[in-house]
Amino acid sequence: MTRNRSAVSSTGSPAGLRFRKARDHVVEVFLLLAALVAVFTTIAIVVVLVMESLPFFRVVSLKDFLTDTMWIPLFAEPRYGILPLVAGTLVTTFVALAVAVPCGTIIAIYLSEFAPFRLRETIKPALELLGAVPTVVYGYFALLFVTPLLQSLMPSLSGFNALSPGIVMGIMILPLVSSLAEDAMRAVPRGLREGSYALGATQMQTALKVVVPAAFSGITAAFILAVSRAVGETMIVAIAAGQQPRATLDPRVPIETMTAYIVQVSMGDTPAGTIEYRTIFAVGMLLFLGTFALNLFSNWLRNRFREEYQ
């Protein structure tokens, strides 16, 4: 008892209070610095991209960069039109979303509204294992398995194409869509479901007409994050898409994406400091701005349609 009283008196003394305040202040500063790491990292990325891109845009006009339909920066007579790389990125992204969005939404609805507890606790970790597979493995899976399988159905399909890596990218981002959408649906209050049942709705009607609209903001945020993930994917398209920049939306032919081009030039064959080398920073800047705009749109959409329940 005497020892406990002495401990209480020491912590309640002026010296003990000052120590506690100093300790709390140190912890607050540490937490603030940890939170600012992401901000400083983003600022550093922007500064590097801008500083390295400026010499490129002193030689190549922004108009030619955004409107020219030829991307041949490593040729004797170079042209720097980014549209072929943008087209390749959009094609593979749309194919990936065509796989991931419907399949991921269906899986999320099933896991949230229909699956028994034990089955849900088994399927969800199994799905999330897909996100742990290295993207290089996905790339060779697309090249050596999916492409020959598609060629058996479409004999005219090129050995390198946008369709195969797009499908595999859809499989890769499937856990992202299904997990985030399922979390959004499970956050819908149970009272909304019970009210729907009380009005005579079936379980399917409740899931599609009550739960999904109530979780709309979270579901759409999952879709937009999946778009960002697909746009930024590198190794799958670098291995299986062909690295041939084309201003086309045909997924059956070889294409090149923005990320795949960055990998191609970064291999070391292009001398650092040249205009050809600085193209990767110009492409990276456009890629950064695109994904940044998608994230801003996702935040706006989530705030605009977010439902608040008491």
Tab-separated table of C-alpha atoms in Angstrom:
chain	number	residue	atom	x	y	z
A	1	MET	CA	0.000	0.000	0.000
A	2	THR	CA	2.822	2.395	0.856
A	3	ARG	CA	4.516	1.660	-2.467
A	4	ASN	CA	1.305	2.387	-4.418
A	5	ARG	CA	0.824	5.688	-2.588
A	6	SER	CA	4.380	6.739	-3.390
A	7	ALA	CA	3.820	5.897	-7.084
A	8	VAL	CA	0.628	7.951	-7.202
A	9	SER	CA	2.287	10.873	-5.459
A	10	SER	CA	5.250	10.789	-7.836
A	11	THR	CA	3.037	10.816	-10.934
A	12	GLY	CA	0.885	13.556	-9.495
A	13	SER	CA	3.819	15.760	-8.613
A	14	PRO	CA	4.767	18.753	-10.814
A	15	ALA	CA	7.842	16.929	-12.083
A	16	GLY	CA	5.754	13.876	-12.991
A	17	LEU	CA	3.191	16.003	-14.823
A	18	ARG	CA	5.906	17.769	-16.804
A	19	PHE	CA	7.391	14.419	-17.774
A	20	ARG	CA	4.013	13.137	-18.956
A	21	LYS	CA	3.360	16.279	-21.000
A	22	ALA	CA	6.805	16.076	-22.594
A	23	ARG	CA	6.288	12.406	-23.385
A	24	ASP	CA	2.857	13.069	-24.920
A	25	HIS	CA	4.322	15.914	-26.989
A	26	VAL	CA	7.069	13.656	-28.336
A	27	VAL	CA	4.508	11.027	-29.283
A	28	GLU	CA	2.336	13.636	-31.032
A	29	VAL	CA	5.299	14.945	-33.012
A	30	PHE	CA	6.276	11.410	-34.010
A	31	LEU	CA	2.730	10.635	-35.187
A	32	LEU	CA	2.619	13.905	-37.139
A	33	LEU	CA	5.897	13.108	-38.873
A	34	ALA	CA	4.620	9.627	-39.709
A	35	ALA	CA	1.468	11.137	-41.223
A	36	LEU	CA	3.503	13.649	-43.244
A	37	VAL	CA	5.660	10.937	-44.833
A	38	ALA	CA	3.023	10.306	-47.494
A	39	VAL	CA	2.672	14.029	-48.180
A	40	PHE	CA	6.422	14.589	-48.467
A	41	THR	CA	6.773	11.510	-50.668
A	42	THR	CA	4.099	12.782	-53.060
A	43	ILE	CA	5.712	16.220	-53.193
A	44	ALA	CA	9.120	14.662	-53.866
A	45	ILE	CA	7.692	12.558	-56.701
A	46	VAL	CA	6.072	15.610	-58.287
A	47	VAL	CA	9.286	17.648	-57.996
A	48	VAL	CA	11.386	14.905	-59.601
A	49	LEU	CA	8.929	14.388	-62.447
A	50	VAL	CA	8.609	18.109	-63.149
A	51	MET	CA	12.353	18.804	-63.015
A	52	GLU	CA	13.174	15.883	-65.292
A	53	SER	CA	10.285	16.555	-67.696
A	54	LEU	CA	11.005	20.239	-68.285
A	55	PRO	CA	14.050	19.611	-70.552
A	56	PHE	CA	11.914	17.245	-72.628
A	57	PHE	CA	9.124	19.774	-73.127
A	58	ARG	CA	11.666	22.431	-74.107
A	59	VAL	CA	12.391	20.280	-77.175
A	60	VAL	CA	8.977	18.699	-77.788
A	61	SER	CA	5.878	20.863	-77.733
A	62	LEU	CA	3.028	19.850	-75.469
A	63	LYS	CA	0.667	19.885	-78.450
A	64	ASP	CA	2.740	17.351	-80.391
A	65	PHE	CA	3.149	15.235	-77.283
A	66	LEU	CA	-0.611	15.014	-76.690
A	67	THR	CA	-1.916	14.866	-80.267
A	68	ASP	CA	0.663	13.073	-82.457
A	69	THR	CA	-0.299	9.483	-83.305
A	70	MET	CA	3.271	8.169	-83.660
A	71	TRP	CA	5.509	7.177	-80.752
A	72	ILE	CA	9.000	6.384	-82.085
A	73	PRO	CA	11.402	8.282	-79.777
A	74	LEU	CA	14.301	5.871	-80.355
A	75	PHE	CA	14.265	6.080	-84.179
A	76	ALA	CA	16.573	8.172	-86.367
A	77	GLU	CA	13.676	10.563	-87.033
A	78	PRO	CA	11.882	10.486	-83.697
A	79	ARG	CA	8.272	11.388	-83.046
A	80	TYR	CA	6.867	11.838	-79.595
A	81	GLY	CA	3.094	11.378	-79.779
A	82	ILE	CA	1.841	9.790	-76.565
A	83	LEU	CA	-1.512	8.656	-78.014
A	84	PRO	CA	-0.343	5.101	-78.926
A	85	LEU	CA	0.790	4.499	-75.353
A	86	VAL	CA	-2.427	5.979	-73.968
A	87	ALA	CA	-4.470	3.791	-76.317
A	88	GLY	CA	-2.596	0.663	-75.236
A	89	THR	CA	-3.087	1.539	-71.573
A	90	LEU	CA	-6.816	2.131	-72.084
A	91	VAL	CA	-7.313	-1.120	-74.000
A	92	THR	CA	-5.707	-3.312	-71.351
A	93	THR	CA	-7.485	-1.400	-68.580
A	94	PHE	CA	-10.918	-1.809	-70.186
A	95	VAL	CA	-10.340	-5.530	-70.725
A	96	ALA	CA	-9.257	-5.904	-67.096
A	97	LEU	CA	-12.309	-4.011	-65.849
A	98	ALA	CA	-14.591	-6.099	-68.072
A	99	VAL	CA	-13.338	-9.121	-66.118
A	100	ALA	CA	-12.920	-7.695	-62.619
A	101	VAL	CA	-15.956	-5.421	-62.204
A	102	PRO	CA	-18.809	-7.863	-62.935
A	103	CYS	CA	-17.075	-10.868	-61.367
A	104	GLY	CA	-15.913	-8.890	-58.329
A	105	THR	CA	-19.359	-7.359	-57.775
A	106	ILE	CA	-21.104	-10.727	-58.002
A	107	ILE	CA	-18.609	-12.260	-55.594
A	108	ALA	CA	-19.054	-9.344	-53.183
A	109	ILE	CA	-22.843	-9.646	-53.244
A	110	TYR	CA	-22.652	-13.379	-52.638
A	111	LEU	CA	-20.155	-13.119	-49.792
A	112	SER	CA	-22.016	-10.262	-48.130
A	113	GLU	CA	-25.618	-11.443	-48.470
A	114	PHE	CA	-25.789	-15.151	-49.245
A	115	ALA	CA	-22.651	-17.057	-48.198
A	116	PRO	CA	-22.644	-18.890	-44.853
A	117	PHE	CA	-20.153	-17.603	-42.332
A	118	ARG	CA	-17.694	-20.498	-42.659
A	119	LEU	CA	-17.775	-20.433	-46.436
A	120	ARG	CA	-17.207	-16.668	-46.480
A	121	GLU	CA	-14.271	-16.985	-44.110
A	122	THR	CA	-12.778	-19.581	-46.469
A	123	ILE	CA	-13.413	-17.939	-49.841
A	124	LYS	CA	-12.324	-14.424	-48.921
A	125	PRO	CA	-8.757	-15.341	-47.821
A	126	ALA	CA	-8.457	-17.602	-50.866
A	127	LEU	CA	-9.368	-14.674	-53.129
A	128	GLU	CA	-6.938	-12.369	-51.395
A	129	LEU	CA	-4.146	-14.862	-52.106
A	130	LEU	CA	-4.409	-13.784	-55.750
A	131	GLY	CA	-3.064	-10.396	-54.709
A	132	ALA	CA	0.041	-12.034	-53.254
A	133	VAL	CA	1.127	-13.604	-56.548
A	134	PRO	CA	4.052	-11.679	-58.118
A	135	THR	CA	3.072	-9.790	-61.246
A	136	VAL	CA	5.945	-11.407	-63.159
A	137	VAL	CA	4.259	-14.758	-62.605
A	138	TYR	CA	1.006	-13.296	-63.908
A	139	GLY	CA	2.868	-12.023	-66.960
A	140	TYR	CA	4.240	-15.425	-67.907
A	141	PHE	CA	0.876	-17.004	-67.106
A	142	ALA	CA	-0.704	-14.638	-69.632
A	143	LEU	CA	1.979	-15.305	-72.256
A	144	LEU	CA	2.348	-19.073	-71.917
A	145	PHE	CA	-1.136	-20.211	-70.875
A	146	VAL	CA	-3.852	-17.653	-71.547
A	147	THR	CA	-2.588	-16.574	-74.980
A	148	PRO	CA	-2.373	-20.147	-76.402
A	149	LEU	CA	-5.816	-20.836	-74.917
A	150	LEU	CA	-7.252	-17.769	-76.638
A	151	GLN	CA	-5.484	-18.663	-79.898
A	152	SER	CA	-7.286	-22.010	-79.877
A	153	LEU	CA	-10.536	-20.027	-79.907
A	154	MET	CA	-9.298	-17.182	-82.155
A	155	PRO	CA	-6.624	-18.517	-84.545
A	156	SER	CA	-5.931	-15.021	-85.908
A	157	LEU	CA	-4.920	-13.716	-82.477
A	158	SER	CA	-1.333	-12.479	-82.344
A	159	GLY	CA	1.145	-14.132	-79.994
A	160	PHE	CA	1.505	-10.765	-78.270
A	161	ASN	CA	-1.764	-8.931	-77.756
A	162	ALA	CA	-3.702	-6.747	-75.337
A	163	LEU	CA	-6.491	-9.246	-74.673
A	164	SER	CA	-4.476	-11.835	-72.783
A	165	PRO	CA	-2.684	-9.476	-70.337
A	166	GLY	CA	-5.956	-7.571	-69.896
A	167	ILE	CA	-7.777	-10.724	-68.805
A	168	VAL	CA	-4.978	-11.675	-66.426
A	169	MET	CA	-4.892	-8.144	-65.014
A	170	GLY	CA	-8.621	-8.503	-64.367
A	171	ILE	CA	-7.946	-11.682	-62.419
A	172	MET	CA	-5.182	-9.926	-60.496
A	173	ILE	CA	-7.371	-6.972	-59.396
A	174	LEU	CA	-10.394	-9.195	-58.718
A	175	PRO	CA	-9.598	-9.461	-54.964
A	176	LEU	CA	-9.360	-5.669	-54.729
A	177	VAL	CA	-12.819	-5.161	-56.216
A	178	SER	CA	-14.536	-8.005	-54.369
A	179	SER	CA	-12.970	-7.277	-50.971
A	180	LEU	CA	-13.624	-3.532	-50.933
A	181	ALA	CA	-17.126	-3.890	-52.362
A	182	GLU	CA	-17.967	-6.618	-49.843
A	183	ASP	CA	-16.722	-4.462	-46.971
A	184	ALA	CA	-18.912	-1.596	-48.197
A	185	MET	CA	-21.971	-3.855	-48.348
A	186	ARG	CA	-21.385	-5.340	-44.919
A	187	ALA	CA	-21.202	-1.802	-43.513
A	188	VAL	CA	-24.858	-1.257	-44.477
A	189	PRO	CA	-26.949	-1.419	-41.263
A	190	ARG	CA	-28.910	-4.567	-40.621
A	191	GLY	CA	-32.038	-2.472	-40.062
A	192	LEU	CA	-32.262	-1.634	-43.774
A	193	ARG	CA	-32.305	-5.293	-44.670
A	194	GLU	CA	-34.903	-6.112	-42.024
A	195	GLY	CA	-37.093	-3.248	-43.199
A	196	SER	CA	-36.912	-4.571	-46.754
A	197	TYR	CA	-37.833	-8.071	-45.590
A	198	ALA	CA	-40.732	-6.644	-43.604
A	199	LEU	CA	-42.121	-5.082	-46.791
A	200	GLY	CA	-42.084	-8.482	-48.484
A	201	ALA	CA	-38.881	-8.242	-50.517
A	202	THR	CA	-36.887	-11.380	-51.207
A	203	GLN	CA	-33.247	-11.766	-50.267
A	204	MET	CA	-32.183	-11.130	-53.865
A	205	GLN	CA	-34.354	-8.026	-54.148
A	206	THR	CA	-32.982	-6.738	-50.851
A	207	ALA	CA	-29.403	-7.307	-51.987
A	208	LEU	CA	-29.829	-5.615	-55.378
A	209	LYS	CA	-32.279	-2.832	-54.557
A	210	VAL	CA	-31.396	-1.960	-50.964
A	211	VAL	CA	-27.878	-3.050	-50.031
A	212	VAL	CA	-26.095	-2.241	-53.303
A	213	PRO	CA	-27.568	1.298	-53.604
A	214	ALA	CA	-26.804	1.967	-49.938
A	215	ALA	CA	-23.177	0.894	-50.477
A	216	PHE	CA	-22.874	2.692	-53.830
A	217	SER	CA	-20.124	5.086	-52.753
A	218	GLY	CA	-17.897	2.312	-51.412
A	219	ILE	CA	-18.503	0.093	-54.427
A	220	THR	CA	-17.672	2.824	-56.935
A	221	ALA	CA	-14.571	3.742	-54.931
A	222	ALA	CA	-13.488	0.099	-55.253
A	223	PHE	CA	-14.010	0.271	-59.022
A	224	ILE	CA	-11.947	3.442	-59.374
A	225	LEU	CA	-9.133	2.039	-57.257
A	226	ALA	CA	-9.177	-1.009	-59.521
A	227	VAL	CA	-8.821	1.307	-62.534
A	228	SER	CA	-5.803	2.963	-60.928
A	229	ARG	CA	-4.285	-0.431	-60.209
A	230	ALA	CA	-4.830	-1.604	-63.780
A	231	VAL	CA	-3.428	1.604	-65.301
A	232	GLY	CA	-0.284	1.330	-63.199
A	233	GLU	CA	0.374	-2.363	-63.852
A	234	THR	CA	3.750	-2.951	-65.478
A	235	MET	CA	5.158	-6.455	-65.688
A	236	ILE	CA	2.113	-8.253	-67.110
A	237	VAL	CA	1.853	-5.920	-70.103
A	238	ALA	CA	5.632	-5.680	-70.478
A	239	ILE	CA	5.839	-9.462	-70.872
A	240	ALA	CA	2.666	-10.367	-72.755
A	241	ALA	CA	1.489	-7.282	-74.674
A	242	GLY	CA	4.295	-7.018	-77.229
A	243	GLN	CA	5.838	-3.549	-76.655
A	244	GLN	CA	4.661	-2.222	-80.025
A	245	PRO	CA	3.052	1.224	-79.675
A	246	ARG	CA	-0.080	1.417	-81.821
A	247	ALA	CA	-2.834	4.011	-81.877
A	248	THR	CA	-5.536	1.344	-81.884
A	249	LEU	CA	-8.287	0.066	-79.616
A	250	ASP	CA	-8.157	-3.467	-81.055
A	251	PRO	CA	-7.184	-5.849	-78.198
A	252	ARG	CA	-6.106	-8.607	-80.610
A	253	VAL	CA	-2.894	-6.933	-81.790
A	254	PRO	CA	0.391	-6.152	-80.002
A	255	ILE	CA	0.381	-2.871	-78.087
A	256	GLU	CA	2.517	-0.999	-75.588
A	257	THR	CA	1.357	0.754	-72.441
A	258	MET	CA	2.891	3.725	-70.681
A	259	THR	CA	4.318	1.605	-67.886
A	260	ALA	CA	5.745	-0.960	-70.303
A	261	TYR	CA	7.569	1.797	-72.198
A	262	ILE	CA	9.093	3.099	-68.974
A	263	VAL	CA	10.408	-0.391	-68.275
A	264	GLN	CA	11.777	-0.695	-71.814
A	265	VAL	CA	13.798	2.524	-71.636
A	266	SER	CA	14.882	1.957	-68.044
A	267	MET	CA	16.700	-1.273	-68.973
A	268	GLY	CA	19.914	0.743	-69.470
A	269	ASP	CA	20.325	0.832	-73.256
A	270	THR	CA	19.389	4.539	-73.498
A	271	PRO	CA	22.050	7.009	-72.253
A	272	ALA	CA	20.942	9.007	-69.222
A	273	GLY	CA	20.359	12.703	-69.780
A	274	THR	CA	19.370	12.414	-73.437
A	275	ILE	CA	16.000	13.513	-74.760
A	276	GLU	CA	15.114	9.858	-75.354
A	277	TYR	CA	15.865	9.060	-71.731
A	278	ARG	CA	13.759	11.978	-70.491
A	279	THR	CA	10.727	10.642	-72.317
A	280	ILE	CA	10.158	8.250	-69.420
A	281	PHE	CA	9.679	11.190	-67.074
A	282	ALA	CA	7.224	12.858	-69.451
A	283	VAL	CA	5.278	9.609	-69.698
A	284	GLY	CA	5.525	9.160	-65.935
A	285	MET	CA	4.165	12.660	-65.379
A	286	LEU	CA	1.125	11.947	-67.542
A	287	LEU	CA	0.610	8.631	-65.776
A	288	PHE	CA	0.878	10.297	-62.362
A	289	LEU	CA	-1.623	13.002	-63.308
A	290	GLY	CA	-4.064	10.398	-64.587
A	291	THR	CA	-3.989	8.242	-61.471
A	292	PHE	CA	-4.053	11.329	-59.250
A	293	ALA	CA	-7.185	12.547	-61.030
A	294	LEU	CA	-8.785	9.134	-60.565
A	295	ASN	CA	-8.083	9.229	-56.834
A	296	LEU	CA	-9.534	12.736	-56.542
A	297	PHE	CA	-12.623	11.590	-58.412
A	298	SER	CA	-12.920	8.585	-56.110
A	299	ASN	CA	-12.794	10.805	-53.019
A	300	TRP	CA	-15.375	13.181	-54.488
A	301	LEU	CA	-17.669	10.325	-55.432
A	302	ARG	CA	-17.385	8.743	-52.002
A	303	ASN	CA	-18.186	12.029	-50.257
A	304	ARG	CA	-20.969	12.882	-52.702
A	305	PHE	CA	-22.905	9.634	-52.358
A	306	ARG	CA	-21.873	8.517	-48.892
A	307	GLU	CA	-24.783	7.497	-46.693
A	308	GLU	CA	-24.647	8.313	-42.980
A	309	TYR	CA	-26.645	6.155	-40.600
A	310	GLN	CA	-27.488	6.881	-36.996
